[in-house]
mmCIF file of C-alpha atoms and ligand atoms in Angstrom:
data_model
loop_
_atom_site.group_PDB
_atom_site.id
_atom_site.type_symbol
_atom_site.label_atom_id
_atom_site.label_comp_id
_atom_site.label_asym_id
_atom_site.label_seq_id
_atom_site.Cartn_x
_atom_site.Cartn_y
_atom_site.Cartn_z
ATOM 1 C CA MET A 1 0.000 0.000 0.000
ATOM 2 C CA PHE A 2 2.703 2.437 1.112
ATOM 3 C CA LYS A 3 4.797 1.442 -1.909
ATOM 4 C CA ARG A 4 1.937 2.270 -4.260
ATOM 5 C CA TYR A 5 1.387 5.566 -2.506
ATOM 6 C CA LEU A 6 5.073 6.362 -2.874
ATOM 7 C CA ALA A 7 5.035 5.460 -6.573
ATOM 8 C CA VAL A 8 2.101 7.789 -7.262
ATOM 9 C CA LEU A 9 3.809 10.531 -5.289
ATOM 10 C CA LEU A 10 7.020 10.068 -7.244
ATOM 11 C CA ALA A 11 5.148 10.087 -10.538
ATOM 12 C CA PHE A 12 3.538 13.395 -9.624
ATOM 13 C CA ALA A 13 6.852 14.860 -8.575
ATOM 14 C CA ALA A 14 8.394 13.780 -11.880
ATOM 15 C CA LEU A 15 5.558 15.318 -13.820
ATOM 16 C CA ALA A 16 5.877 18.579 -11.916
ATOM 17 C CA LEU A 17 9.619 18.633 -12.502
ATOM 18 C CA ALA A 18 9.176 17.958 -16.199
ATOM 19 C CA ALA A 19 6.720 20.812 -16.444
ATOM 20 C CA CYS A 20 9.180 23.116 -14.658
ATOM 21 C CA SER A 21 12.151 22.183 -16.780
ATOM 22 C CA ASP A 22 10.036 22.465 -19.893
ATOM 23 C CA GLN A 23 9.283 26.047 -19.062
ATOM 24 C CA LYS A 24 12.943 26.789 -18.502
ATOM 25 C CA ALA A 25 14.095 25.188 -21.736
ATOM 26 C CA GLY A 26 11.556 27.150 -23.798
ATOM 27 C CA GLU A 27 12.818 30.603 -22.632
ATOM 28 C CA PRO A 28 9.628 32.627 -22.313
ATOM 29 C CA GLY A 29 11.109 35.732 -24.065
ATOM 30 C CA ALA A 30 12.083 33.821 -27.171
ATOM 31 C CA GLU A 31 8.698 32.136 -27.283
ATOM 32 C CA THR A 32 6.751 35.439 -27.285
ATOM 33 C CA ALA A 33 9.058 36.962 -29.882
ATOM 34 C CA GLU A 34 8.502 33.891 -32.036
ATOM 35 C CA LYS A 35 4.750 34.102 -31.538
ATOM 36 C CA GLN A 36 4.787 37.811 -32.351
ATOM 37 C CA ALA A 37 6.668 37.098 -35.551
ATOM 38 C CA GLU A 38 4.017 34.592 -36.636
ATOM 39 C CA GLU A 39 1.012 36.678 -35.626
ATOM 40 C CA VAL A 40 -0.686 38.693 -38.354
ATOM 41 C CA ILE A 41 -1.022 42.324 -37.284
ATOM 42 C CA THR A 42 -4.148 43.963 -38.676
ATOM 43 C CA ILE A 43 -4.127 47.734 -39.079
ATOM 44 C CA SER A 44 -7.276 49.672 -40.017
ATOM 45 C CA TYR A 45 -6.890 52.722 -42.285
ATOM 46 C CA ALA A 46 -9.781 55.181 -42.758
ATOM 47 C CA ASN A 47 -10.182 57.620 -45.616
ATOM 48 C CA PHE A 48 -12.988 60.047 -46.457
ATOM 49 C CA PRO A 49 -13.315 60.416 -50.260
ATOM 50 C CA PRO A 50 -14.349 57.687 -52.733
ATOM 51 C CA ALA A 51 -11.966 54.841 -53.630
ATOM 52 C CA SER A 52 -11.247 56.272 -57.106
ATOM 53 C CA THR A 53 -9.718 59.517 -55.769
ATOM 54 C CA PHE A 54 -6.041 60.183 -55.150
ATOM 55 C CA PRO A 55 -6.045 60.074 -51.319
ATOM 56 C CA CYS A 56 -7.432 56.522 -51.592
ATOM 57 C CA ILE A 57 -5.208 55.443 -54.500
ATOM 58 C CA GLN A 58 -2.183 56.398 -52.396
ATOM 59 C CA MET A 59 -3.710 54.555 -49.391
ATOM 60 C CA GLU A 60 -3.950 51.295 -51.397
ATOM 61 C CA ARG A 61 -0.387 51.695 -52.622
ATOM 62 C CA TRP A 62 0.860 52.222 -49.060
ATOM 63 C CA ALA A 63 -1.139 49.214 -47.812
ATOM 64 C CA ASP A 64 0.320 46.972 -50.570
ATOM 65 C CA GLU A 65 3.859 48.142 -49.857
ATOM 66 C CA VAL A 66 3.570 47.561 -46.106
ATOM 67 C CA GLU A 67 2.113 44.078 -46.655
ATOM 68 C CA LYS A 68 4.866 43.240 -49.147
ATOM 69 C CA ARG A 69 7.712 44.640 -47.064
ATOM 70 C CA THR A 70 6.570 42.788 -43.926
ATOM 71 C CA ASP A 71 6.136 39.509 -45.865
ATOM 72 C CA GLY A 72 2.435 39.541 -45.119
ATOM 73 C CA ARG A 73 2.856 39.888 -41.356
ATOM 74 C CA VAL A 74 0.966 43.164 -41.472
ATOM 75 C CA LYS A 75 -2.448 43.280 -43.054
ATOM 76 C CA VAL A 76 -3.883 46.737 -43.759
ATOM 77 C CA GLU A 77 -7.675 46.937 -43.903
ATOM 78 C CA THR A 78 -8.630 50.016 -45.898
ATOM 79 C CA TYR A 79 -11.897 51.920 -45.525
ATOM 80 C CA PRO A 80 -12.415 54.467 -48.350
ATOM 81 C CA GLY A 81 -15.424 56.720 -48.852
ATOM 82 C CA GLY A 82 -16.012 57.582 -45.192
ATOM 83 C CA THR A 83 -17.080 53.985 -44.398
ATOM 84 C CA LEU A 84 -15.203 54.073 -41.097
ATOM 85 C CA LEU A 85 -14.680 57.824 -40.438
ATOM 86 C CA SER A 86 -15.931 60.920 -42.256
ATOM 87 C CA ALA A 87 -13.713 63.867 -43.265
ATOM 88 C CA LYS A 88 -14.493 65.920 -40.167
ATOM 89 C CA ASN A 89 -14.434 62.992 -37.701
ATOM 90 C CA MET A 90 -11.130 61.631 -38.944
ATOM 91 C CA TYR A 91 -8.786 63.256 -36.424
ATOM 92 C CA ARG A 92 -10.910 62.523 -33.344
ATOM 93 C CA GLY A 93 -11.533 58.990 -34.611
ATOM 94 C CA VAL A 94 -7.803 58.273 -34.810
ATOM 95 C CA LEU A 95 -7.087 59.864 -31.413
ATOM 96 C CA GLU A 96 -9.810 57.686 -29.879
ATOM 97 C CA GLY A 97 -8.672 54.568 -31.715
ATOM 98 C CA GLN A 98 -11.796 53.999 -33.836
ATOM 99 C CA ALA A 99 -9.354 53.639 -36.721
ATOM 100 C CA ASP A 100 -5.630 52.903 -36.350
ATOM 101 C CA ILE A 101 -4.748 55.223 -39.239
ATOM 102 C CA GLY A 102 -6.659 58.108 -40.792
ATOM 103 C CA CYS A 103 -6.099 60.456 -43.715
ATOM 104 C CA LEU A 104 -6.480 64.120 -42.718
ATOM 105 C CA SER A 105 -6.992 67.008 -45.081
ATOM 106 C CA LEU A 106 -5.436 69.655 -42.826
ATOM 107 C CA PRO A 107 -7.423 72.677 -44.115
ATOM 108 C CA TYR A 108 -10.619 70.925 -42.966
ATOM 109 C CA TYR A 109 -9.457 71.608 -39.370
ATOM 110 C CA PRO A 110 -9.087 75.397 -39.054
ATOM 111 C CA GLY A 111 -6.715 76.416 -36.272
ATOM 112 C CA VAL A 112 -5.676 72.854 -35.357
ATOM 113 C CA PHE A 113 -2.513 72.487 -37.453
ATOM 114 C CA PRO A 114 -1.160 76.063 -37.756
ATOM 115 C CA ALA A 115 2.433 75.193 -38.693
ATOM 116 C CA LEU A 116 1.711 72.690 -41.475
ATOM 117 C CA LEU A 117 -1.122 74.832 -42.828
ATOM 118 C CA SER A 118 1.623 77.122 -44.123
ATOM 119 C CA VAL A 119 1.722 74.697 -47.085
ATOM 120 C CA ASN A 120 -1.873 75.760 -47.878
ATOM 121 C CA LEU A 121 -0.716 79.372 -48.442
ATOM 122 C CA PRO A 122 -0.539 81.030 -51.883
ATOM 123 C CA VAL A 123 3.217 80.678 -52.269
ATOM 124 C CA GLY A 124 3.192 79.555 -55.901
ATOM 125 C CA PHE A 125 3.629 75.787 -55.901
ATOM 126 C CA THR A 126 3.471 74.543 -59.472
ATOM 127 C CA ASN A 127 3.117 70.799 -58.924
ATOM 128 C CA ALA A 128 2.152 68.233 -56.302
ATOM 129 C CA THR A 129 5.513 66.443 -56.225
ATOM 130 C CA THR A 130 7.322 69.600 -55.117
ATOM 131 C CA ALA A 131 4.596 70.483 -52.617
ATOM 132 C CA SER A 132 4.341 66.956 -51.154
ATOM 133 C CA LEU A 133 8.079 66.686 -50.566
ATOM 134 C CA THR A 134 8.195 70.219 -49.168
ATOM 135 C CA LEU A 135 5.449 69.305 -46.691
ATOM 136 C CA TRP A 136 7.311 66.135 -45.662
ATOM 137 C CA ASP A 137 10.608 67.993 -45.148
ATOM 138 C CA LEU A 138 8.893 70.802 -43.279
ATOM 139 C CA TYR A 139 7.134 68.329 -40.984
ATOM 140 C CA SER A 140 10.369 66.374 -40.431
ATOM 141 C CA LYS A 141 12.319 69.497 -39.591
ATOM 142 C CA LEU A 142 9.732 71.218 -37.394
ATOM 143 C CA GLN A 143 8.233 68.139 -35.677
ATOM 144 C CA PRO A 144 5.493 70.571 -34.651
ATOM 145 C CA ASP A 145 3.616 70.259 -31.367
ATOM 146 C CA GLU A 146 0.337 70.092 -33.270
ATOM 147 C CA MET A 147 1.230 66.513 -34.275
ATOM 148 C CA LYS A 148 2.504 65.360 -30.891
ATOM 149 C CA ASN A 149 -0.488 63.146 -30.107
ATOM 150 C CA VAL A 150 -0.231 61.029 -33.259
ATOM 151 C CA LYS A 151 2.389 59.262 -35.347
ATOM 152 C CA VAL A 152 2.700 60.908 -38.772
ATOM 153 C CA VAL A 153 2.954 58.083 -41.308
ATOM 154 C CA THR A 154 3.288 60.213 -44.446
ATOM 155 C CA THR A 155 2.216 63.556 -45.897
ATOM 156 C CA PHE A 156 1.232 64.703 -49.373
ATOM 157 C CA THR A 157 -0.629 67.488 -51.132
ATOM 158 C CA SER A 158 -3.000 67.991 -54.015
ATOM 159 C CA ALA A 159 -1.812 69.938 -57.059
ATOM 160 C CA PRO A 160 -2.522 73.714 -57.286
ATOM 161 C CA SER A 161 -6.217 74.607 -57.238
ATOM 162 C CA ASN A 162 -8.229 75.966 -60.146
ATOM 163 C CA ILE A 163 -11.823 76.979 -60.698
ATOM 164 C CA MET A 164 -14.279 74.452 -62.165
ATOM 165 C CA SER A 165 -17.708 75.942 -62.799
ATOM 166 C CA LYS A 166 -21.070 75.490 -64.464
ATOM 167 C CA GLU A 167 -20.791 78.979 -66.004
ATOM 168 C CA PRO A 168 -17.638 80.293 -67.704
ATOM 169 C CA VAL A 169 -15.217 82.363 -65.599
ATOM 170 C CA ARG A 170 -13.079 84.236 -68.115
ATOM 171 C CA SER A 171 -12.203 87.083 -65.760
ATOM 172 C CA LEU A 172 -12.519 88.086 -62.103
ATOM 173 C CA GLU A 173 -15.547 90.054 -63.239
ATOM 174 C CA ASP A 174 -17.358 86.789 -64.109
ATOM 175 C CA LEU A 175 -16.600 85.461 -60.631
ATOM 176 C CA GLN A 176 -18.506 88.122 -58.699
ATOM 177 C CA GLY A 177 -21.096 86.574 -56.356
ATOM 178 C CA MET A 178 -20.529 83.020 -57.672
ATOM 179 C CA GLU A 179 -20.997 80.295 -55.031
ATOM 180 C CA LEU A 180 -17.937 78.085 -55.119
ATOM 181 C CA ARG A 181 -17.029 75.194 -52.851
ATOM 182 C CA ALA A 182 -13.595 75.388 -51.227
ATOM 183 C CA SER A 183 -11.830 74.964 -47.891
ATOM 184 C CA GLY A 184 -8.937 76.354 -45.822
ATOM 185 C CA ALA A 185 -7.008 79.430 -46.972
ATOM 186 C CA LEU A 186 -8.940 79.405 -50.242
ATOM 187 C CA LEU A 187 -12.131 80.568 -48.546
ATOM 188 C CA LYS A 188 -10.733 83.988 -47.666
ATOM 189 C CA MET A 189 -8.923 84.278 -50.992
ATOM 190 C CA LEU A 190 -12.056 83.581 -53.016
ATOM 191 C CA GLU A 191 -14.042 86.029 -50.936
ATOM 192 C CA LEU A 192 -11.499 88.764 -51.666
ATOM 193 C CA MET A 193 -11.612 87.801 -55.336
ATOM 194 C CA GLY A 194 -15.362 88.540 -55.259
ATOM 195 C CA ALA A 195 -16.789 85.000 -55.192
ATOM 196 C CA LYS A 196 -19.103 83.539 -52.530
ATOM 197 C CA PRO A 197 -17.067 80.701 -51.071
ATOM 198 C CA VAL A 198 -18.881 77.835 -49.378
ATOM 199 C CA GLY A 199 -16.718 75.698 -47.039
ATOM 200 C CA MET A 200 -17.205 71.929 -47.062
ATOM 201 C CA PRO A 201 -15.096 68.788 -47.449
ATOM 202 C CA MET A 202 -14.637 67.385 -50.927
ATOM 203 C CA SER A 203 -16.763 64.368 -50.024
ATOM 204 C CA GLN A 204 -19.878 66.596 -49.747
ATOM 205 C CA THR A 205 -19.231 68.449 -52.996
ATOM 206 C CA PRO A 206 -20.965 66.110 -55.502
ATOM 207 C CA GLU A 207 -24.284 66.580 -53.694
ATOM 208 C CA ALA A 208 -23.829 70.346 -53.330
ATOM 209 C CA LEU A 209 -23.164 70.625 -57.077
ATOM 210 C CA GLN A 210 -26.095 68.388 -57.989
ATOM 211 C CA LYS A 211 -28.481 70.341 -55.797
ATOM 212 C CA GLY A 212 -27.191 73.680 -57.066
ATOM 213 C CA VAL A 213 -26.008 74.805 -53.589
ATOM 214 C CA VAL A 214 -22.764 75.743 -55.346
ATOM 215 C CA LYS A 215 -22.094 76.665 -58.975
ATOM 216 C CA GLY A 216 -18.634 75.197 -59.005
ATOM 217 C CA LEU A 217 -15.619 74.303 -56.934
ATOM 218 C CA VAL A 218 -11.973 75.146 -56.470
ATOM 219 C CA SER A 219 -9.578 72.203 -56.339
ATOM 220 C CA SER A 220 -6.918 70.389 -58.303
ATOM 221 C CA LEU A 221 -8.294 69.385 -61.702
ATOM 222 C CA GLU A 222 -8.059 65.579 -61.460
ATOM 223 C CA VAL A 223 -11.480 65.642 -59.740
ATOM 224 C CA LEU A 224 -12.998 66.410 -63.169
ATOM 225 C CA LYS A 225 -12.503 62.731 -63.939
ATOM 226 C CA ASP A 226 -12.414 61.070 -60.516
ATOM 227 C CA PHE A 227 -15.775 62.560 -59.430
ATOM 228 C CA ASN A 228 -17.003 63.085 -63.007
ATOM 229 C CA PHE A 229 -17.317 66.816 -62.200
ATOM 230 C CA ALA A 230 -16.506 67.531 -65.869
ATOM 231 C CA GLU A 231 -20.075 66.593 -66.688
ATOM 232 C CA LEU A 232 -21.494 69.467 -64.603
ATOM 233 C CA CYS A 233 -18.545 71.864 -64.586
ATOM 234 C CA ARG A 234 -17.562 72.209 -68.210
ATOM 235 C CA TYR A 235 -15.641 75.466 -67.675
ATOM 236 C CA GLU A 236 -12.225 75.483 -66.061
ATOM 237 C CA THR A 237 -10.225 78.592 -65.211
ATOM 238 C CA ILE A 238 -6.524 78.301 -64.454
ATOM 239 C CA THR A 239 -5.834 80.297 -61.285
ATOM 240 C CA ASN A 240 -2.931 78.374 -59.691
ATOM 241 C CA LEU A 241 -4.393 78.797 -56.224
ATOM 242 C CA PRO A 242 -2.940 76.915 -53.220
ATOM 243 C CA VAL A 243 -2.392 73.184 -52.813
ATOM 244 C CA TYR A 244 -4.086 71.274 -49.970
ATOM 245 C CA PRO A 245 -1.801 69.575 -47.437
ATOM 246 C CA PHE A 246 -2.741 66.107 -46.142
ATOM 247 C CA ALA A 247 -1.282 64.105 -43.252
ATOM 248 C CA VAL A 248 -1.758 60.385 -42.738
ATOM 249 C CA VAL A 249 -1.693 59.863 -38.971
ATOM 250 C CA MET A 250 -1.698 56.836 -36.686
ATOM 251 C CA ASN A 251 -3.057 56.367 -33.169
ATOM 252 C CA GLU A 252 -0.073 56.702 -30.854
ATOM 253 C CA ASP A 253 -0.775 53.679 -28.631
ATOM 254 C CA ARG A 254 -1.274 51.524 -31.712
ATOM 255 C CA TRP A 255 2.041 52.768 -33.108
ATOM 256 C CA ASN A 256 3.814 52.026 -29.816
ATOM 257 C CA SER A 257 2.375 48.506 -29.805
ATOM 258 C CA LEU A 258 4.037 47.590 -33.133
ATOM 259 C CA PRO A 259 7.252 45.505 -33.250
ATOM 260 C CA ASP A 260 10.389 47.486 -34.135
ATOM 261 C CA ASP A 261 10.881 45.893 -37.552
ATOM 262 C CA VAL A 262 7.315 46.835 -38.581
ATOM 263 C CA LYS A 263 7.902 50.379 -37.310
ATOM 264 C CA LYS A 264 11.001 50.536 -39.462
ATOM 265 C CA VAL A 265 9.116 49.472 -42.597
ATOM 266 C CA ILE A 266 6.560 52.233 -41.975
ATOM 267 C CA ASP A 267 9.211 54.864 -41.185
ATOM 268 C CA ASP A 268 11.208 53.985 -44.295
ATOM 269 C CA LEU A 269 8.093 54.472 -46.429
ATOM 270 C CA GLY A 270 7.152 57.970 -45.181
ATOM 271 C CA ARG A 271 9.115 60.142 -47.562
ATOM 272 C CA GLU A 272 8.966 57.691 -50.459
ATOM 273 C CA GLN A 273 5.174 57.642 -50.211
ATOM 274 C CA ALA A 274 5.043 61.471 -50.278
ATOM 275 C CA GLU A 275 6.997 61.502 -53.538
ATOM 276 C CA TRP A 276 4.996 58.616 -55.040
ATOM 277 C CA THR A 277 1.714 60.409 -54.334
ATOM 278 C CA GLY A 278 2.963 63.703 -55.773
ATOM 279 C CA ASN A 279 4.068 61.917 -58.948
ATOM 280 C CA TYR A 280 0.798 60.062 -59.235
ATOM 281 C CA MET A 281 -1.179 63.287 -58.790
ATOM 282 C CA ASP A 282 0.821 65.261 -61.366
ATOM 283 C CA ALA A 283 0.552 62.548 -64.015
ATOM 284 C CA HIS A 284 -3.097 61.902 -63.254
ATOM 285 C CA ILE A 285 -4.094 65.550 -63.790
ATOM 286 C CA ASP A 286 -2.881 65.426 -67.389
ATOM 287 C CA GLU A 287 -4.780 62.216 -67.945
ATOM 288 C CA ALA A 288 -7.958 63.589 -66.315
ATOM 289 C CA LEU A 289 -7.831 66.713 -68.502
ATOM 290 C CA GLU A 290 -7.517 64.643 -71.670
ATOM 291 C CA TRP A 291 -10.400 62.466 -70.550
ATOM 292 C CA SER A 292 -12.557 65.513 -69.734
ATOM 293 C CA LYS A 293 -11.870 67.146 -73.090
ATOM 294 C CA LYS A 294 -12.781 63.970 -74.910
ATOM 295 C CA ASN A 295 -15.838 63.007 -72.901
ATOM 296 C CA HIS A 296 -17.295 66.374 -71.867
ATOM 297 C CA GLN A 297 -15.709 68.898 -74.242
ATOM 298 C CA ILE A 298 -14.520 71.075 -71.366
ATOM 299 C CA GLU A 299 -13.197 74.568 -72.053
ATOM 300 C CA ILE A 300 -10.110 75.936 -70.326
ATOM 301 C CA TYR A 301 -9.534 79.655 -69.722
ATOM 302 C CA THR A 302 -6.563 81.628 -68.487
ATOM 303 C CA LEU A 303 -6.865 85.036 -66.823
ATOM 304 C CA SER A 304 -5.477 88.377 -67.963
ATOM 305 C CA LYS A 305 -2.235 89.695 -66.477
ATOM 306 C CA GLU A 306 -4.248 92.286 -64.601
ATOM 307 C CA ASP A 307 -6.426 89.654 -62.922
ATOM 308 C CA ARG A 308 -3.393 87.501 -62.119
ATOM 309 C CA ASP A 309 -1.670 90.472 -60.488
ATOM 310 C CA ARG A 310 -4.777 91.156 -58.440
ATOM 311 C CA ILE A 311 -4.811 87.521 -57.230
ATOM 312 C CA ALA A 312 -1.113 87.746 -56.326
ATOM 313 C CA GLU A 313 -1.795 90.878 -54.291
ATOM 314 C CA ILE A 314 -4.675 89.175 -52.450
ATOM 315 C CA GLY A 315 -2.336 86.246 -51.807
ATOM 316 C CA GLU A 316 0.174 88.462 -50.010
ATOM 317 C CA GLY A 317 -2.527 89.560 -47.579
ATOM 318 C CA ILE A 318 -3.445 85.906 -46.918
ATOM 319 C CA VAL A 319 0.177 85.122 -46.023
ATOM 320 C CA ASP A 320 0.213 88.097 -43.608
ATOM 321 C CA ASP A 321 -3.002 86.855 -41.968
ATOM 322 C CA TRP A 322 -1.501 83.385 -41.500
ATOM 323 C CA LYS A 323 1.632 84.904 -39.984
ATOM 324 C CA ALA A 324 -0.412 86.816 -37.414
ATOM 325 C CA GLU A 325 -2.423 83.676 -36.534
ATOM 326 C CA ALA A 326 0.686 81.489 -36.340
ATOM 327 C CA GLU A 327 2.418 83.938 -34.044
ATOM 328 C CA LYS A 328 -0.637 83.971 -31.792
ATOM 329 C CA SER A 329 -0.154 80.192 -31.481
ATOM 330 C CA GLY A 330 3.422 80.807 -30.355
ATOM 331 C CA LEU A 331 5.064 79.818 -33.660
ATOM 332 C CA ASP A 332 7.985 81.550 -35.326
ATOM 333 C CA ALA A 333 6.078 82.286 -38.536
ATOM 334 C CA ASP A 334 9.004 83.875 -40.381
ATOM 335 C CA ALA A 335 11.258 80.906 -39.686
ATOM 336 C CA ILE A 336 8.562 78.468 -40.893
ATOM 337 C CA LEU A 337 8.078 80.446 -44.106
ATOM 338 C CA ARG A 338 11.816 80.608 -44.679
ATOM 339 C CA ASP A 339 12.107 76.817 -44.348
ATOM 340 C CA LEU A 340 9.060 76.302 -46.528
ATOM 341 C CA MET A 341 10.441 78.471 -49.337
ATOM 342 C CA ALA A 342 13.883 76.862 -49.104
ATOM 343 C CA PHE A 343 12.447 73.326 -49.459
ATOM 344 C CA LYS A 344 10.149 74.516 -52.245
ATOM 345 C CA GLY A 345 13.092 76.041 -54.122
ATOM 346 C CA LYS A 346 15.142 72.865 -53.765
ATOM 347 C CA TYR A 347 12.390 70.618 -55.160
ATOM 348 C CA GLU A 348 11.400 73.051 -57.910
ATOM 349 C CA GLU A 349 14.853 72.568 -59.376
ATOM 350 C CA ARG A 350 14.334 68.805 -59.370
ATOM 351 C CA PHE A 351 10.701 68.857 -60.545
ATOM 352 C CA PRO A 352 10.204 71.892 -62.786
ATOM 353 C CA GLU A 353 6.448 71.912 -63.646
HETATM 354 N N1 DTR B 1 -8.483 70.297 -53.326
HETATM 355 C C1 DTR B 1 -8.622 69.687 -52.020
HETATM 356 C C2 DTR B 1 -7.961 68.382 -51.953
HETATM 357 C C3 DTR B 1 -8.377 67.391 -52.946
HETATM 358 C C4 DTR B 1 -8.011 67.370 -54.247
HETATM 359 N N2 DTR B 1 -8.511 66.256 -54.865
HETATM 360 C C5 DTR B 1 -9.235 65.574 -53.948
HETATM 361 C C6 DTR B 1 -9.971 64.393 -54.060
HETATM 362 C C7 DTR B 1 -10.617 63.936 -52.950
HETATM 363 C C8 DTR B 1 -10.554 64.606 -51.728
HETATM 364 C C9 DTR B 1 -9.832 65.761 -51.586
HETATM 365 C C10 DTR B 1 -9.182 66.258 -52.702
HETATM 366 C C11 DTR B 1 -10.027 69.707 -51.585
HETATM 367 O O1 DTR B 1 -10.749 70.327 -52.300
HETATM 368 O O2 DTR B 1 -10.388 69.157 -50.558
#
């Protein structure tokens, strides 16, 4: 009896020992690292305009690159067209973790991003590649406080903005009292040019145009094709108004939770993605214009020297207003503008028109 009892006891002791030694041999740290390496990390990415538009085209490219460069360990679930977060809810949604990543059009948030909104000023950008890289360099150099609660994944801009309207705008005279959809620094500019600007995100513009709330819009011209605006707005006036800066931002806790090698893949892509998007945008505008001429017989106007000079003069006032606002937020506005113009000059040499 006692012998049997002893045997059972010994068997238990052996089992317990085996379990202990097993744990030691497996080295818990190595095991979790191994597990982490096998686990698929899913990242959600919200965007506000439709899938066919450039902010979403660049999102899909970024998602593909991250999946490729992490050998499929990271899966990016993309949500175009406001299916996860709308244009105006994007920033709060990312801060609160409703989406891991969100695409912000900075001018849609007046007063929130004063330093980077300098890229929305009328400083004469001629293409999106130059402006996107300038924005990236400016962000990288300034690391402004306004972005301290998120991880900036990449930045990019649209191309310079022009007028697309249902009625021809051949001169500033034709613009008087015309309701035009815009956002950011363009609102004040258009008002001073005599138009009636109506502020709203791009995603609400198709409905506003359909319903006649606005008679046109001011944006980069690729939207003629991507939203089929060429059908309603057959008249385009080249004004070379400001570009719109965008920032793709990630929830900070989510960023901190990522393994270092995944962080590195994302960091390495930041600048490259800015340039890719600028290139895509610049090439796509040419294509969209061709398409619009062919399918909707659009007409393109340029303004007289007198009107262009008037717009340039209005632009100077807009820069002064921004300076005053930026200084109120405690920023060194002159230093920011100096950096901005230096980066712009550098990229203009590399990407002339
Ligand atoms: N022009 C800005 C930015 C912009 C240009 N193309 C698109 C397409 C979809 C969304 C935004 C934009 C604007 O009007 O918002």
